[in-house]
Coordinates of C-alpha atoms in Angstrom, one line a residue:
Chain A
X51 CA -66.4 3.3 -145.1
X52 CA -69.2 1.7 -145.5
X53 CA -67.9 -1.4 -148.6
X54 CA -70.9 -1.4 -150.7
X55 CA -71.0 -0.2 -153.9
X56 CA -74.2 1.4 -154.5
X57 CA -75.7 2.8 -157.6
X58 CA -78.5 5.0 -156.8
X59 CA -80.5 6.7 -160.7
X60 CA -76.6 7.0 -162.6
X61 CA -76.7 8.9 -165.4
X62 CA -73.6 9.9 -167.8
X63 CA -73.8 11.7 -170.9
X64 CA -70.4 12.2 -172.6
X65 CA -69.7 15.6 -174.0
X66 CA -67.8 15.9 -177.5
X67 CA -66.2 18.1 -179.3
X68 CA -67.9 18.3 -182.6
X69 CA -71.1 15.5 -182.4
X70 CA -73.9 16.3 -180.0
X71 CA -74.0 15.1 -176.3
X72 CA -73.4 11.1 -176.5
X73 CA -76.3 9.3 -173.6
X74 CA -74.2 6.7 -172.4
X75 CA -76.2 5.1 -168.7
X76 CA -79.8 6.4 -168.8
X77 CA -81.0 5.8 -164.7
X78 CA -79.2 2.4 -163.5
X79 CA -79.1 1.2 -160.4
X80 CA -77.1 -1.6 -158.4
X81 CA -75.8 -2.6 -155.6
X82 CA -72.4 -4.7 -154.5
X83 CA -72.8 -6.4 -151.6
X84 CA -68.9 -7.2 -149.5
X85 CA -67.9 -10.5 -151.4
X86 CA -70.5 -10.7 -154.0
X87 CA -69.0 -11.2 -157.5
X88 CA -71.7 -9.1 -160.2
X89 CA -71.0 -10.2 -163.6
X90 CA -72.8 -6.3 -166.0
X91 CA -73.4 -8.3 -169.3
X92 CA -74.8 -5.9 -172.2
X93 CA -74.3 -5.7 -176.0
X94 CA -71.4 -4.0 -177.4
X95 CA -70.0 -0.6 -176.3
X96 CA -73.7 -0.5 -174.5
X97 CA -71.3 1.3 -171.7
X98 CA -70.0 -1.3 -169.1
X99 CA -66.5 0.0 -168.8
X100 CA -67.6 3.8 -168.9
X101 CA -69.8 2.8 -166.1
X102 CA -66.9 0.1 -164.1
X103 CA -64.8 3.8 -164.3
X104 CA -68.3 5.4 -162.3
X105 CA -68.1 3.6 -160.1
X106 CA -64.2 3.6 -159.0
X107 CA -64.2 7.1 -159.2
X108 CA -62.9 7.7 -162.1
X109 CA -66.0 10.1 -163.6
X110 CA -68.5 11.4 -162.1
X111 CA -72.1 10.7 -163.1
X112 CA -73.7 13.9 -165.2
X113 CA -77.0 12.4 -162.2
X114 CA -77.5 10.3 -159.3
X115 CA -75.1 9.4 -156.7
X116 CA -72.7 6.6 -156.6
X117 CA -71.8 5.5 -153.4
X118 CA -68.8 3.5 -153.1
X119 CA -65.4 2.1 -151.3
X120 CA -62.4 2.8 -153.2
X121 CA -62.2 0.4 -156.5
X122 CA -59.6 -0.9 -158.6
X123 CA -59.8 -1.3 -161.3
X124 CA -57.8 -4.1 -164.2
X125 CA -58.8 -3.0 -167.3
X126 CA -59.2 -4.7 -170.5
X127 CA -55.8 -5.2 -171.4
X128 CA -54.2 -5.5 -168.5
X129 CA -51.7 -2.8 -169.3
X130 CA -49.0 -3.5 -167.4
X131 CA -44.9 -1.5 -168.1
X132 CA -43.3 -2.8 -170.2
X133 CA -40.5 -1.3 -168.3
X134 CA -40.9 -3.3 -165.4
X135 CA -40.6 -6.9 -164.5
X136 CA -43.5 -9.0 -162.5
X137 CA -42.1 -8.2 -159.8
X138 CA -43.0 -4.5 -160.4
X139 CA -45.7 -4.6 -162.6
X140 CA -47.6 -6.3 -159.6
X141 CA -46.0 -4.0 -157.0
X142 CA -46.9 -0.5 -158.3
X143 CA -51.0 -1.5 -156.3
X144 CA -48.2 -1.0 -153.0
X145 CA -46.3 1.6 -154.5
X146 CA -48.9 3.7 -155.5
X147 CA -50.7 3.8 -152.0
X148 CA -47.0 5.1 -150.5
X149 CA -45.7 1.4 -149.6
X150 CA -42.1 1.5 -150.4
X151 CA -40.0 -0.1 -153.2
X152 CA -38.6 -3.2 -150.4
X153 CA -41.5 -4.2 -148.8
X154 CA -43.4 -4.1 -152.1
X155 CA -41.3 -6.4 -153.6
X156 CA -42.1 -9.0 -151.1
X157 CA -46.2 -8.6 -150.6
X158 CA -45.7 -8.6 -154.5
X159 CA -43.8 -11.8 -154.4
X160 CA -46.3 -14.0 -152.9
X161 CA -49.3 -12.7 -154.5
X162 CA -47.0 -14.9 -157.4
X163 CA -46.2 -17.7 -155.8
X164 CA -50.4 -17.4 -155.1
X165 CA -51.1 -17.2 -158.7
X166 CA -48.4 -19.6 -159.7
X167 CA -45.8 -16.8 -162.0
X168 CA -43.3 -17.5 -159.2
X169 CA -41.1 -18.4 -161.8
X170 CA -41.7 -15.5 -164.3
X171 CA -40.8 -12.8 -161.2
X172 CA -38.1 -10.9 -162.8
X173 CA -40.2 -11.5 -166.9
X174 CA -41.3 -8.8 -168.3
X175 CA -45.4 -8.3 -170.1
X176 CA -43.0 -9.8 -173.4
X177 CA -42.2 -12.6 -172.0
X178 CA -44.7 -13.7 -170.5
X179 CA -48.3 -15.3 -172.7
X180 CA -51.6 -14.0 -172.8
X181 CA -53.2 -16.2 -169.7
X182 CA -50.1 -15.6 -168.0
X183 CA -50.0 -11.6 -168.9
X184 CA -53.6 -11.1 -167.3
X185 CA -52.7 -12.9 -163.7
X186 CA -50.4 -10.7 -163.3
X187 CA -52.8 -7.9 -164.4
X188 CA -55.2 -9.6 -161.7
X189 CA -53.0 -10.0 -159.2
X190 CA -51.8 -6.5 -160.0
X191 CA -55.5 -5.5 -158.8
X192 CA -56.1 -8.1 -155.6
X193 CA -52.9 -6.5 -154.3
X194 CA -54.7 -2.9 -154.5
X195 CA -55.6 -4.1 -151.4
X196 CA -59.9 -2.9 -152.3
X197 CA -62.6 -4.5 -151.3
X198 CA -63.8 -4.5 -154.0
X199 CA -61.5 -5.2 -157.9
X200 CA -63.2 -4.2 -161.2
X201 CA -62.4 -6.2 -164.3
X202 CA -63.1 -5.1 -167.5
X203 CA -63.6 -8.6 -170.2
X204 CA -60.0 -9.5 -167.8
X205 CA -60.1 -12.5 -170.4
X206 CA -60.6 -10.4 -173.6
X207 CA -58.2 -11.4 -175.0
X208 CA -57.3 -15.4 -174.2
X209 CA -58.4 -18.7 -176.4
X210 CA -61.0 -20.9 -175.4
X211 CA -58.6 -22.7 -173.2
X212 CA -57.0 -20.2 -171.4
X213 CA -60.3 -18.7 -170.6
X214 CA -61.5 -22.4 -168.5
X215 CA -58.1 -22.2 -167.1
X216 CA -58.6 -18.3 -166.3
X217 CA -62.1 -18.5 -164.9
X218 CA -60.2 -20.9 -162.6
X219 CA -57.0 -19.1 -160.8
X220 CA -59.7 -16.3 -160.8
X221 CA -62.1 -17.9 -158.6
X222 CA -59.2 -19.5 -156.3
X223 CA -57.5 -15.9 -156.1
X224 CA -60.4 -14.4 -154.9
X225 CA -61.5 -17.1 -152.9
X226 CA -58.8 -16.6 -150.7
X227 CA -58.6 -12.6 -151.1
X228 CA -63.3 -12.4 -149.9
X229 CA -63.3 -9.8 -151.6
X230 CA -66.6 -8.0 -154.1
X231 CA -66.1 -8.2 -157.6
X232 CA -67.6 -6.3 -160.3
X233 CA -67.1 -8.4 -163.7
X234 CA -67.5 -7.2 -167.2
X235 CA -68.1 -9.4 -169.6
X236 CA -70.0 -9.5 -173.2
X237 CA -69.1 -13.8 -172.3
X238 CA -72.7 -15.2 -171.5
X239 CA -71.8 -18.4 -170.5
X240 CA -68.6 -16.8 -168.3
X241 CA -70.7 -14.6 -166.2
X242 CA -72.8 -17.4 -165.8
X243 CA -70.8 -20.0 -164.6
X244 CA -68.2 -16.6 -162.0
X245 CA -70.9 -14.7 -160.5
X246 CA -73.3 -14.6 -158.5
X247 CA -75.3 -12.1 -159.4
X248 CA -75.9 -10.8 -163.6
X249 CA -77.0 -7.7 -164.3
X250 CA -78.1 -7.8 -167.3
X251 CA -77.3 -3.8 -169.4
X252 CA -79.7 -3.0 -172.3
X253 CA -78.4 -1.5 -175.7
X254 CA -76.5 2.6 -175.4
X255 CA -77.8 4.5 -173.5
X256 CA -78.0 1.4 -170.6
X257 CA -80.6 0.6 -168.4
X258 CA -81.1 -2.5 -166.0
X259 CA -83.1 -5.0 -168.4
X260 CA -82.7 -7.3 -165.7
X261 CA -81.0 -9.2 -162.8
X262 CA -80.3 -13.6 -162.8
X263 CA -79.5 -14.8 -159.1
X264 CA -77.4 -17.8 -158.7
X265 CA -76.6 -20.3 -156.1
X266 CA -73.8 -22.4 -155.8
X267 CA -70.0 -22.2 -154.8
X268 CA -68.2 -20.9 -158.4
X269 CA -67.1 -21.6 -161.3
X270 CA -69.4 -23.9 -161.6
X271 CA -69.9 -26.3 -164.2
X272 CA -70.7 -24.8 -167.4
X273 CA -73.4 -28.5 -168.4
X274 CA -74.8 -27.5 -165.4
X275 CA -78.8 -27.4 -165.4
X276 CA -78.1 -23.6 -163.2
X277 CA -75.1 -22.7 -165.6
X278 CA -77.2 -23.1 -169.2
X279 CA -80.7 -22.2 -167.6
X280 CA -79.3 -18.5 -166.4
X281 CA -77.9 -18.5 -170.4
X282 CA -81.5 -19.5 -171.2
X283 CA -82.6 -16.1 -168.9
X284 CA -80.1 -13.7 -169.4
X285 CA -79.9 -14.1 -173.3
X286 CA -83.0 -13.9 -173.4
X287 CA -83.6 -10.9 -171.9
X288 CA -80.7 -9.7 -174.3
X289 CA -83.4 -10.2 -177.2
X290 CA -81.3 -13.3 -178.9
X291 CA -82.4 -16.7 -178.9
X292 CA -81.1 -20.1 -179.5
Chain B
X46 CA -21.3 -1.9 -188.1
X47 CA -19.1 -3.7 -190.8
X48 CA -21.0 -2.9 -193.7
X49 CA -21.0 0.8 -192.3
X50 CA -17.3 0.7 -192.4
X51 CA -17.6 -0.7 -196.5
X52 CA -20.0 2.0 -197.1
X53 CA -17.3 4.6 -196.1
X54 CA -14.3 2.7 -196.6
X55 CA -16.4 2.2 -201.6
X56 CA -17.4 6.6 -200.2
X57 CA -13.4 6.8 -199.7
X58 CA -12.3 5.3 -202.9
X59 CA -14.5 7.1 -205.1
X60 CA -13.4 10.6 -203.4
X61 CA -9.9 10.0 -204.0
X62 CA -11.0 7.7 -207.7
X63 CA -12.9 11.7 -208.3
X64 CA -9.3 13.3 -206.8
X65 CA -6.7 11.8 -209.3
X66 CA -9.0 11.7 -212.1
X67 CA -10.5 14.9 -212.3
X68 CA -7.5 17.2 -211.1
X69 CA -8.9 18.8 -208.8
X70 CA -6.9 22.0 -206.7
X71 CA -6.0 19.9 -203.3
X72 CA -6.7 23.1 -201.9
X73 CA -9.5 23.4 -202.9
X74 CA -10.9 19.2 -202.1
X75 CA -8.3 17.2 -200.8
X76 CA -7.9 13.7 -201.6
X77 CA -8.5 11.4 -198.3
X78 CA -4.6 10.4 -198.6
X79 CA -3.6 14.5 -198.5
X80 CA -6.4 14.1 -195.0
X81 CA -4.8 11.1 -193.5
X82 CA -1.4 13.0 -193.5
X83 CA -3.0 15.5 -192.2
X84 CA -4.2 13.9 -189.2
X85 CA -1.0 12.9 -188.8
X86 CA 1.3 16.0 -188.9
X87 CA -1.0 17.8 -187.7
X88 CA -2.1 15.2 -184.7
X89 CA -1.3 16.9 -181.6
X90 CA -2.6 19.7 -182.6
X91 CA -6.3 17.8 -184.2
X92 CA -6.5 16.5 -180.3
X93 CA -6.0 19.4 -177.4
X94 CA -8.5 20.6 -180.1
X95 CA -10.7 17.6 -179.8
X96 CA -10.0 17.7 -175.7
X97 CA -11.6 21.3 -176.0
X98 CA -14.6 20.9 -178.4
X99 CA -15.4 17.7 -176.0
X100 CA -15.4 19.8 -172.8
X101 CA -17.6 22.2 -174.0
X102 CA -19.9 19.6 -175.6
X103 CA -20.5 18.2 -172.7
X104 CA -20.8 21.0 -170.7
X105 CA -23.3 21.8 -173.3
X106 CA -25.5 19.2 -173.1
X107 CA -25.7 18.3 -169.8
X108 CA -26.7 22.0 -169.1
X109 CA -29.0 20.8 -171.9
X110 CA -30.5 17.6 -170.4
X111 CA -30.9 18.9 -166.7
X112 CA -33.2 22.6 -168.3
X113 CA -34.5 20.4 -170.6
X114 CA -35.4 17.7 -168.5
X115 CA -36.9 20.3 -166.1
X116 CA -39.2 21.6 -168.6
X117 CA -40.3 19.3 -170.1
X118 CA -41.9 17.6 -166.7
X119 CA -43.4 21.4 -166.5
X120 CA -44.9 22.0 -169.8
X121 CA -46.2 18.3 -168.9
X122 CA -48.1 18.5 -165.2
X123 CA -49.1 22.5 -166.8
X124 CA -51.5 23.2 -168.8
X125 CA -50.9 26.9 -168.5
X126 CA -46.8 26.1 -169.2
X127 CA -47.8 23.9 -171.9
X128 CA -49.7 27.0 -173.1
X129 CA -47.1 29.9 -172.1
X130 CA -43.5 28.6 -172.6
X131 CA -43.7 25.4 -175.7
X132 CA -44.4 28.5 -177.8
X133 CA -41.1 30.0 -176.9
X134 CA -39.2 27.0 -176.5
X135 CA -40.1 26.5 -180.3
X136 CA -39.5 29.9 -181.1
X137 CA -35.9 29.6 -179.1
X138 CA -34.8 27.2 -182.1
X139 CA -35.8 30.0 -185.1
X140 CA -32.9 32.3 -183.5
X141 CA -30.0 31.5 -186.3
X142 CA -27.3 30.4 -184.8
X143 CA -24.8 32.4 -186.5
X144 CA -26.4 36.1 -185.3
X145 CA -26.4 34.6 -181.6
X146 CA -23.5 33.2 -181.5
X147 CA -21.2 36.4 -182.1
X148 CA -23.5 38.2 -179.9
X149 CA -23.1 36.5 -177.1
X150 CA -19.2 36.5 -176.8
X151 CA -19.7 40.3 -176.4
X152 CA -21.9 39.5 -174.5
X153 CA -20.1 36.6 -172.3
X154 CA -16.4 36.7 -173.5
X155 CA -14.0 34.7 -175.6
X156 CA -13.3 31.4 -173.6
X157 CA -16.2 28.3 -172.2
X158 CA -18.9 30.7 -171.4
X159 CA -20.5 31.5 -174.6
X160 CA -19.8 27.4 -175.9
X161 CA -21.3 26.1 -173.5
X162 CA -25.0 28.8 -174.1
X163 CA -25.1 27.4 -177.9
X164 CA -24.9 24.0 -177.1
X165 CA -27.6 23.9 -174.7
X166 CA -29.7 26.2 -177.1
X167 CA -29.3 23.8 -179.7
X168 CA -29.5 20.3 -177.8
X169 CA -32.4 21.0 -174.8
X170 CA -35.1 21.2 -178.2
X171 CA -35.1 17.5 -179.5
X172 CA -34.7 16.5 -175.1
X173 CA -37.3 18.2 -174.5
X174 CA -39.7 16.6 -177.5
X175 CA -39.0 13.6 -177.4
X176 CA -39.2 13.8 -173.9
X177 CA -42.7 15.0 -174.2
X178 CA -43.3 12.7 -176.7
X179 CA -42.5 9.5 -174.5
X180 CA -45.3 10.6 -172.4
X181 CA -48.0 12.0 -174.5
X182 CA -48.0 7.9 -175.4
X183 CA -48.5 6.4 -172.1
X184 CA -51.2 5.0 -172.6
X185 CA -54.3 6.6 -170.6
X186 CA -56.0 3.7 -169.4
X187 CA -52.5 3.1 -167.6
X188 CA -52.9 5.7 -165.2
X189 CA -56.4 5.0 -164.9
X190 CA -55.3 1.5 -163.0
X191 CA -52.5 4.4 -161.7
X192 CA -55.4 6.0 -160.1
X193 CA -57.7 3.6 -158.9
X194 CA -54.8 2.0 -157.4
X195 CA -54.8 5.6 -154.9
X196 CA -51.6 7.2 -156.4
X197 CA -52.1 11.2 -156.3
X198 CA -50.6 13.2 -159.4
X199 CA -47.0 12.8 -158.1
X200 CA -46.5 9.3 -157.6
X201 CA -48.1 9.0 -160.8
X202 CA -45.6 10.7 -162.3
X203 CA -42.3 8.9 -160.3
X204 CA -43.8 5.9 -161.1
X205 CA -45.3 5.2 -165.4
X206 CA -44.8 8.4 -166.7
X207 CA -41.0 9.6 -165.8
X208 CA -40.3 5.5 -167.1
X209 CA -41.6 5.4 -170.1
X210 CA -40.3 9.0 -171.0
X211 CA -36.8 7.1 -170.4
X212 CA -37.0 6.0 -174.2
X213 CA -38.4 9.5 -175.8
X214 CA -35.3 11.6 -173.9
X215 CA -32.3 8.6 -174.5
X216 CA -33.3 8.9 -178.8
X217 CA -34.2 12.9 -178.6
X218 CA -30.2 13.0 -176.2
X219 CA -29.0 10.9 -179.7
X220 CA -29.6 13.2 -182.2
X221 CA -29.1 16.2 -179.7
X222 CA -25.7 15.0 -179.7
X223 CA -25.3 14.9 -183.3
X224 CA -26.2 18.7 -183.7
X225 CA -25.4 20.2 -181.0
X226 CA -21.6 20.1 -183.0
X227 CA -21.8 21.8 -185.4
X228 CA -23.8 24.2 -182.6
X229 CA -20.0 24.1 -180.7
X230 CA -18.7 24.8 -183.8
X231 CA -20.9 28.3 -184.7
X232 CA -20.0 29.3 -181.4
X233 CA -15.6 28.7 -181.6
X234 CA -15.3 30.8 -184.4
X235 CA -17.9 33.4 -183.5
X236 CA -15.4 34.0 -180.8
X237 CA -12.0 32.2 -179.1
X238 CA -8.8 30.5 -179.7
X239 CA -9.0 26.5 -179.3
X240 CA -11.4 23.7 -180.5
X241 CA -11.7 22.2 -183.3
X242 CA -14.3 25.0 -184.6
X243 CA -11.3 27.5 -183.8
X244 CA -9.0 25.0 -186.1
X245 CA -11.1 25.3 -189.4
X246 CA -11.5 28.4 -189.4
X247 CA -7.4 29.5 -189.2
X248 CA -7.6 26.9 -191.5
X249 CA -8.5 27.6 -194.4
X250 CA -7.2 31.4 -194.5
X251 CA -3.9 30.0 -194.4
X252 CA -5.1 27.2 -197.5
X253 CA -4.5 24.4 -195.3
X254 CA -7.2 22.5 -196.6
X255 CA -6.2 19.0 -195.4
X256 CA -5.8 19.5 -192.2
X257 CA -9.7 21.8 -192.2
X258 CA -11.0 18.7 -193.6
X259 CA -8.7 17.0 -191.2
X260 CA -10.8 18.4 -188.3
X261 CA -13.8 17.6 -189.4
X262 CA -12.9 14.6 -189.3
X263 CA -12.1 14.1 -185.6
X264 CA -15.7 16.4 -185.0
X265 CA -17.3 13.5 -186.7
X266 CA -15.7 10.6 -185.7
X267 CA -16.4 12.1 -181.8
X268 CA -20.6 12.9 -183.0
X269 CA -20.6 9.1 -184.4
X270 CA -18.7 8.2 -181.7
X271 CA -21.2 9.9 -178.5
X272 CA -24.3 7.9 -180.8
X273 CA -22.9 5.3 -180.8
X274 CA -22.0 4.9 -176.4
X275 CA -25.9 6.7 -176.1
X276 CA -27.5 4.0 -178.3
X277 CA -25.4 1.0 -176.0
X278 CA -27.2 2.6 -173.2
X279 CA -30.4 2.2 -174.5
X280 CA -30.1 -1.6 -175.0
X281 CA -28.7 -1.3 -172.1
X282 CA -30.5 0.1 -169.8
X283 CA -33.7 0.9 -172.0
X284 CA -33.8 -3.2 -173.2
X285 CA -37.4 -3.5 -174.0
X286 CA -37.1 -0.6 -176.4
X287 CA -35.4 -3.0 -178.6
X288 CA -38.4 -5.4 -178.2
X289 CA -41.1 -3.3 -179.0
X290 CA -42.0 -4.0 -182.6
X291 CA -41.7 -7.7 -181.8
X292 CA -44.4 -7.4 -178.7
X293 CA -47.6 -6.1 -180.5

């Protein structure tokens, strides 16, 4: 199976019971190459999460085609299971594919170590801080062993300091795994710090306004000229000046 | 716990006071002291009756639990079962127990059979509703995550949905235990020769009102014990349910 994600002319219209159908996506074409990190930025409610669900095969497009390898999804709120401890939450990704409980836990423990959560193996989600919960959710997503991971606003619930840290552990965890990332964010700067390429979407129905290519290793410094230039380009594409 | 005992003590005090001051006939309303005395003098009778009723409850609740789990899983996994079976389950709860109790005795005989059926009939419904509520409360996005990890329908049920439904099932069971005690009494009164419901039924025409009250006290104690036991099981086995409020 090809490990390139390819969306060709994808449109999506949401059928609603007591209202007019809602056009969410309008002829979006995107490619995500292996190992690449692609950030999707756009105004709130423009359909970014819908785009992720389409890419993950959880929705079918109204028009157009989606060609994708299996993609693991990490939704905005992380969505850990309150009844399970950190190891079992992470192990869900493997047990979903039929790996035995014991083997799944073993592999999960390795990933918790990599993400600096080894001391919290037995902690339930409510005992973890917001940042640790997101780290655990990311560990779970990476454990799924999919060639692409889709991260929906992974840091939205974190404070500014945790976000900077989060960008660091995200890139270090990804650096070891050589996976392509589809990153949805409303934080333009974050996109410029983390992504190889930023796709700017219009308000709903979303279409691609422009793509901004970046170079060099991530995470980039927030104050680097490249990040500042990309930030300018993205903001002007969004119609925001400042 | 201590406050609960204090409330009970205060209620007993008021009751005793009322009996002493109003001069109500003790055949109509025995005082707590009379009931206590009956509890002691009839202890052999009450104990053997308690064992019978507790046995019926245990059997009936076990049947209810099995039926409820099967019904809830079926209703949850199949839309057509939800549409066809759920209304029947609701309707089953509107059947007046005293009516069906005597018919069941004619049908199934005087021994344990009809009692178990009636206890199960009143007990399974809160369990089904509890489980279905637990299943309905699962975040749909968690289901998406599990799907994106490659989990099929049954695996999602086992890994995500079943654990999420446990607290609801236990809550339903706690309600079921308490109301099924009433079911057991009706069933014993409809036809039988043992159990606490039978003791009550025999005591009243013999004007042994205090004994009837003593049997009610034993019934309440049985229900309360089972309820507290299940609550302890819930906090022990499902500690996250205790913490849910502080977590949000």
